[in-house]
C-alpha positions as a printed NumPy array, in Angstrom:
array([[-13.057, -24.316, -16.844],
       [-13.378, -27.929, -14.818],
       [-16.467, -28.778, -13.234],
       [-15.114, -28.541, -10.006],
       [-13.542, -24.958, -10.495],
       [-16.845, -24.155, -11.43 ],
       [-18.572, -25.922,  -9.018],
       [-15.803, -23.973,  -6.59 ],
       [-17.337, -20.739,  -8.145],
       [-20.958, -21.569,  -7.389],
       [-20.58 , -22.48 ,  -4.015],
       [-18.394, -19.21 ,  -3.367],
       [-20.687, -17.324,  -4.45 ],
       [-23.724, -18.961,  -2.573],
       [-21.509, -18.484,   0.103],
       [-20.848, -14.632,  -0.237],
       [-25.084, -13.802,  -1.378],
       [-25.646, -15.547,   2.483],
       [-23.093, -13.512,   4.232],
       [-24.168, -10.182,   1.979],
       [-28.265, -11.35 ,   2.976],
       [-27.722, -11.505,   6.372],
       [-25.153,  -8.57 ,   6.94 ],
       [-28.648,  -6.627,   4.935],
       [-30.769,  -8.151,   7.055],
       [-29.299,  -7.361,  10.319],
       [-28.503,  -3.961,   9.584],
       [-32.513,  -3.383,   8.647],
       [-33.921,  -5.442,  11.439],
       [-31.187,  -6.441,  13.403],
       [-29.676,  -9.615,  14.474],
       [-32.796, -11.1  ,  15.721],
       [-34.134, -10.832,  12.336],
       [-31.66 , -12.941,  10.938],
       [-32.312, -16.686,  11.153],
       [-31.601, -19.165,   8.53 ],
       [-35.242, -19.746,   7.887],
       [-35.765, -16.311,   6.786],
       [-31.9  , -16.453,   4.976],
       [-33.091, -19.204,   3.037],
       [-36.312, -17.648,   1.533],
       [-34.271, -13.987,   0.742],
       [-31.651, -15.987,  -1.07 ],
       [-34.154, -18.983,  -2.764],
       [-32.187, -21.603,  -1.292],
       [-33.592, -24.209,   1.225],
       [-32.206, -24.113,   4.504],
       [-30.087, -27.34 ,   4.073],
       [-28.228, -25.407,   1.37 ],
       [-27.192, -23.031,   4.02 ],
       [-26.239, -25.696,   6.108],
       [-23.84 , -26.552,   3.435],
       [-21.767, -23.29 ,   4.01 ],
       [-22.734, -22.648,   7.372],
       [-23.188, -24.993,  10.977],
       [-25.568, -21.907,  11.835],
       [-26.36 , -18.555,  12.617],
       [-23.49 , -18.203,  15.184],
       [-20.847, -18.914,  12.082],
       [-22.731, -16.933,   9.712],
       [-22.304, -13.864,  12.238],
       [-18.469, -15.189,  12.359],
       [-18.247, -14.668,   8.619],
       [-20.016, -11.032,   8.353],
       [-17.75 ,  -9.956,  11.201],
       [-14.497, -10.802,   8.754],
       [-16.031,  -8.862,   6.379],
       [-16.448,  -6.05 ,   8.558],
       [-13.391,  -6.672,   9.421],
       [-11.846,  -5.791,   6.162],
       [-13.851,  -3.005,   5.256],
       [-13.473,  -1.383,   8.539],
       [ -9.293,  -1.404,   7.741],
       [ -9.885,  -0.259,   4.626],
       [-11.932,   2.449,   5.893],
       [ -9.198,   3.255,   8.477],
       [ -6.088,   3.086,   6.234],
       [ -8.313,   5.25 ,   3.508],
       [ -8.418,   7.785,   6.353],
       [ -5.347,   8.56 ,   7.125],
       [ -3.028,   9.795,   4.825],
       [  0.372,   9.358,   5.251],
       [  1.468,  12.98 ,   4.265],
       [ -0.308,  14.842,   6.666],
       [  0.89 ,  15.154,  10.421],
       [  0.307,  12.828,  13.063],
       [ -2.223,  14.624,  15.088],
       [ -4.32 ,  15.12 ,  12.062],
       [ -3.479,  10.948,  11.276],
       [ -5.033,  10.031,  14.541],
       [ -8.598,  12.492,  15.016],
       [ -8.782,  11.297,  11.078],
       [ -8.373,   7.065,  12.241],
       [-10.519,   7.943,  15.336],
       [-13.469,   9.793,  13.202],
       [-13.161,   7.079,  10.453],
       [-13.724,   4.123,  13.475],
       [-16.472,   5.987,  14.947],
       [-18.072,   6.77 ,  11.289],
       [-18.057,   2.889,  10.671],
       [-19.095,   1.601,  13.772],
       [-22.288,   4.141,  13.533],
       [-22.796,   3.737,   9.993],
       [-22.691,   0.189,  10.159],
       [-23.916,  -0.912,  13.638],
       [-25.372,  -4.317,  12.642],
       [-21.686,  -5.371,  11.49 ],
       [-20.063,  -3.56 ,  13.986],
       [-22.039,  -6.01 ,  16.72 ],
       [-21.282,  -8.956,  14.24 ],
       [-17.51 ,  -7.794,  15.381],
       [-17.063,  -6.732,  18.812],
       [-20.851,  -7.468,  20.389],
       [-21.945, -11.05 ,  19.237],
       [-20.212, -14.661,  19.165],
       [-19.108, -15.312,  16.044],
       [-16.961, -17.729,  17.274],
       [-13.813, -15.907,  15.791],
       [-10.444, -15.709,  18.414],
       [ -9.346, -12.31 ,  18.74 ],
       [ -5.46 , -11.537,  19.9  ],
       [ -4.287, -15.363,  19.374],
       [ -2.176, -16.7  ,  17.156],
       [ -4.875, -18.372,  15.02 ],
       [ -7.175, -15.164,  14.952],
       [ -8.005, -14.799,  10.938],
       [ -6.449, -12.566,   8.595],
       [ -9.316, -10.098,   8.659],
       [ -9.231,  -9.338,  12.335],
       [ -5.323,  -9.071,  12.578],
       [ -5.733,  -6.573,   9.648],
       [ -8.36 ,  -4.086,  11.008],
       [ -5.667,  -4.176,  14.007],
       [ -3.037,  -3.174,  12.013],
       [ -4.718,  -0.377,  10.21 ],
       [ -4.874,   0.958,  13.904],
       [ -1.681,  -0.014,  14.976],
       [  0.113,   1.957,  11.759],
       [ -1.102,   5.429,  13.024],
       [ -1.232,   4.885,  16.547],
       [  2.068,   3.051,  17.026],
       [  3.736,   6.253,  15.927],
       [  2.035,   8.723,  18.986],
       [  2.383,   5.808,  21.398],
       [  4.823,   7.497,  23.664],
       [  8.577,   6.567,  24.798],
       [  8.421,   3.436,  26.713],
       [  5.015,   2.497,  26.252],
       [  4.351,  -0.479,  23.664],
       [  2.444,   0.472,  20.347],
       [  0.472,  -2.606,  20.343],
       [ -0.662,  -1.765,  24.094],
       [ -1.185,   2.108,  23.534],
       [ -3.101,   0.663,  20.374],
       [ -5.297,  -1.215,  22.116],
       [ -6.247,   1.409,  25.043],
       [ -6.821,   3.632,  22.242],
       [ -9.392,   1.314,  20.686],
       [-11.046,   0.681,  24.085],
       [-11.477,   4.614,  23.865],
       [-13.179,   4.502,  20.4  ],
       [-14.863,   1.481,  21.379],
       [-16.562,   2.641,  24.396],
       [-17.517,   5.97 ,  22.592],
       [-19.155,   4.242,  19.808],
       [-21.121,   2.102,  21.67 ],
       [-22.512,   4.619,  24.471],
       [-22.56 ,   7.213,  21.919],
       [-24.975,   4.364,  19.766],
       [-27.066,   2.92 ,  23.255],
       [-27.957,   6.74 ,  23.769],
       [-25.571,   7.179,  26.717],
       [-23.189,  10.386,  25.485],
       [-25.615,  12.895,  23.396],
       [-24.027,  12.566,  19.984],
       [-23.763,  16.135,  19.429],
       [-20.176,  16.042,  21.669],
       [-18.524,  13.512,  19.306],
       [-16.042,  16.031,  18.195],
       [-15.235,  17.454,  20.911],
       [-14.979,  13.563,  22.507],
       [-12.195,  12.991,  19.474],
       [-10.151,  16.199,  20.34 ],
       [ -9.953,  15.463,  23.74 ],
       [ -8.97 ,  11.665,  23.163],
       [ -6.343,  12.5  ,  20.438],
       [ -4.89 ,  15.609,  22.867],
       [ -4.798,  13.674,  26.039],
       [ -3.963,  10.117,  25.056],
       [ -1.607,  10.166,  21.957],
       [  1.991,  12.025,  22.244],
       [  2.369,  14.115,  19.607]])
């Protein structure tokens, strides 16, 4: 191995202990909690060294957000099987979004609640973002109804699971209705 390949490796991997320290971080004290001060003395690097990877706080929320990003469409593909019908597809995707945004509510700001300076439905949105997307899209394009656009039902549907998660989370809908929020969603939204 080169130098710079392994210099490459290093900074990767600086790179990856910041976005993994703050993503902790946030999720035990939230976002406030995070600044690069108190990045820098979890992770025994200076501040400048975050500097390196990072222009600030508002990028390194950018780059937990991808993450969260992927995991969320792995969550969602891992969710939904593709044997089983598509009713059961859909509650499945819809319990799976709401599990993740309440299990992980620190990220789930990092995505939808907080600049991270990341474009969302434009062509140069990243990878990560257009993925997590998809992984909706794939179940709910099939119920989307004749005449109505998958990508469009898809993104009414999220609006749904969106706005449950986060009144659900701010204290607004008691969460002992969740399932019987889902059931009523999946019934009177997707055509199945």
């Amino acid at each position: 191995m080169s130098v710079r390949e392994r210099k490459e490796r290093e900074r990767a991997g600086r790179e990856r202990l910041i976005v993994a320290t703050a993503r902790e971080l946030a999720e035990q004290q939230g976002w406030d909690a995070v600044t690069t001060r108190r990045l820098a003395e979890r992770i025994e690097y200076s501040q400048p060294v975050l500097y390196s990877h990072f222009r600030g706080k508002r990028e390194i929320i950018g780059a937990v957000a991808l993450e969260g990003a992927a995991d969320m469409a792995v969550a969602l593909r891992a969710a939904t099987p593709a044997t089983d019908g598509p009713r059961t597809r859909v509650a499945a995707l819809a319990r799976a979004y709401l599990d993740f945004a309440e299990d992980n509510p620190a990220v789930y700001d990092a995505m939808f609640r907080l600049d991270g300076g990341l474009a969302f439905a434009e062509e140069d949105t990243p990878e990560p973002l257009k993925d997590a997307f998809a992984a909706l899209l794939e179940t709910l394009g099939e119920v989307a109804g004749e005449g109505v656009h998958p990508a469009l039902f898809t993104e009414v549907f999220w609006a749904s699971l969106h706005g449950l998660a986060t009144l659900t989370r701010a204290g607004r809908l008691p969460p002992e209705d969740s399932e019987q929020r889902v059931e009523l969603l999946v019934d009177r939204l997707a055509v199945l």
